[in-house]
One Martini backbone bead per residue (centre of mass of N, CA, C, O) as a GRO file, in nm:
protein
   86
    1UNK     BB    1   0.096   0.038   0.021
    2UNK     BB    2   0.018   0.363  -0.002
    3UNK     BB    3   0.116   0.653   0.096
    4UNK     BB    4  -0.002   0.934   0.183
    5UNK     BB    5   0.068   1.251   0.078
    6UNK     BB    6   0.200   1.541   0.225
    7UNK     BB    7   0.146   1.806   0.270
    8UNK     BB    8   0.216   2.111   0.308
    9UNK     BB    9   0.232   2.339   0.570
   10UNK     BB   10   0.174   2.591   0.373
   11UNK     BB   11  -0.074   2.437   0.184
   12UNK     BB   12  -0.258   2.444   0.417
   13UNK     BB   13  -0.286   2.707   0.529
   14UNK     BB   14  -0.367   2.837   0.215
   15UNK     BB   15  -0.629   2.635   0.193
   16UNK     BB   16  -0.733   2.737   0.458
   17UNK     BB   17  -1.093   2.853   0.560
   18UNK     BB   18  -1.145   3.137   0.682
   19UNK     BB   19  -1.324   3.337   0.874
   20UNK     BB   20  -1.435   3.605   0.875
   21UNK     BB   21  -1.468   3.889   1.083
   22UNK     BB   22  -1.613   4.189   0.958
   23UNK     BB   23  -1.391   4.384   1.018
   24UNK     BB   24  -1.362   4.722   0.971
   25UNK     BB   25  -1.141   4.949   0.998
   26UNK     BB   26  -1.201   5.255   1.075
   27UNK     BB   27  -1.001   5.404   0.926
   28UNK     BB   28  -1.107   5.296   0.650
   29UNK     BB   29  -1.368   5.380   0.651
   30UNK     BB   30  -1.274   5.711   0.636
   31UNK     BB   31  -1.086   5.694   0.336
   32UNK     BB   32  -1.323   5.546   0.197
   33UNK     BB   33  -1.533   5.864   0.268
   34UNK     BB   34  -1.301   5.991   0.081
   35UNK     BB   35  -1.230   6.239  -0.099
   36UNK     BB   36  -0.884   6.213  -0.239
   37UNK     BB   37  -0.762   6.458  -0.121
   38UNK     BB   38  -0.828   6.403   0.168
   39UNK     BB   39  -0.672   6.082   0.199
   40UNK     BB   40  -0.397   6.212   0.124
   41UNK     BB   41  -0.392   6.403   0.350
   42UNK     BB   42  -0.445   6.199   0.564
   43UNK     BB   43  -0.166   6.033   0.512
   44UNK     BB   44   0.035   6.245   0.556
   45UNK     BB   45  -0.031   6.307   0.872
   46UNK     BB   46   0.027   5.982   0.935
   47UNK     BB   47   0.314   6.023   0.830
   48UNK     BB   48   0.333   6.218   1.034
   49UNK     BB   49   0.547   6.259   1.356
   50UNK     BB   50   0.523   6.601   1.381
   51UNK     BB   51   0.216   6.473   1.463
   52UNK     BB   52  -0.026   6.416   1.619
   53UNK     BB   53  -0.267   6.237   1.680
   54UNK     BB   54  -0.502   6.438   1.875
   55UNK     BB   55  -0.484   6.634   1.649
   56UNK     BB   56  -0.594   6.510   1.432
   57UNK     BB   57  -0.872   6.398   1.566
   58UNK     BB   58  -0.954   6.680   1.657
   59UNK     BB   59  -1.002   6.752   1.350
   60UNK     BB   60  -1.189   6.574   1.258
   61UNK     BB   61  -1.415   6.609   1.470
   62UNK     BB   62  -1.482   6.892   1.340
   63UNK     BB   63  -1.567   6.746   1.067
   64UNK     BB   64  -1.744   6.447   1.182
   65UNK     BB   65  -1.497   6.251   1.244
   66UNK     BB   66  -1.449   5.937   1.369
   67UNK     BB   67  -1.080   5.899   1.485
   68UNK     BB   68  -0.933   5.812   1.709
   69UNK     BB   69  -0.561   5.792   1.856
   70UNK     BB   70  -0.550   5.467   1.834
   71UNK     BB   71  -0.590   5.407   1.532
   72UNK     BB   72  -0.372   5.642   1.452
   73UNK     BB   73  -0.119   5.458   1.607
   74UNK     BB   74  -0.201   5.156   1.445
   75UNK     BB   75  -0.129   5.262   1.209
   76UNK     BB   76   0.187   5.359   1.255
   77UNK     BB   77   0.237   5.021   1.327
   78UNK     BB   78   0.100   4.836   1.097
   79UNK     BB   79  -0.167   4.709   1.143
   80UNK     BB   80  -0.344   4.809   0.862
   81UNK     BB   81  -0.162   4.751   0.610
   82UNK     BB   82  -0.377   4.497   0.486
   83UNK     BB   83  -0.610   4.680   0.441
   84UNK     BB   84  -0.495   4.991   0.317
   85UNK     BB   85  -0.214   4.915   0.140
   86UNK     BB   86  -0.310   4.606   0.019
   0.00000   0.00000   0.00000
């Protein structure tokens, strides 16, 4: 009798369907909210660390939109990578 082939480790892991999570980070749904321009300049605020997050969060507070300090923090360290530049 042959043994059966044992798949890779990699090839199992990426052929696993997980369930998603439905959850849009908060960021990402802003993002997604802004015409181009306004999209641009708060990546560029967001990427400018010479600029407080809680200053970002209450110009946008003005504007009507709700950003807390720590989700554009969590920007910062690159936990939202894989949703907003990928």
């Amino acid at each position: 009798m042959n043994k059966p082939v044992k798949q890779s480790l990699l090839n199992e892991i990426r052929s696993e369907k997980a369930a998603p999570s439905g959850r849009i980070p908060r960021i990402k749904r802003v993002l997604d909210g802004m015409d181009e321009t306004d999209r641009k300049e708060l990546i560029e605020a967001l990427d400018d660390y010479t600029i407080s997050a809680p200053t970002i969060s209450k110009v946008l507070e003005r504007r009507g939109i709700d950003l807390d300090a720590s989700s554009i923090n969590k920007y910062r360290r690159g936990e939202f990578a894989h949703v907003i530049k990928g």
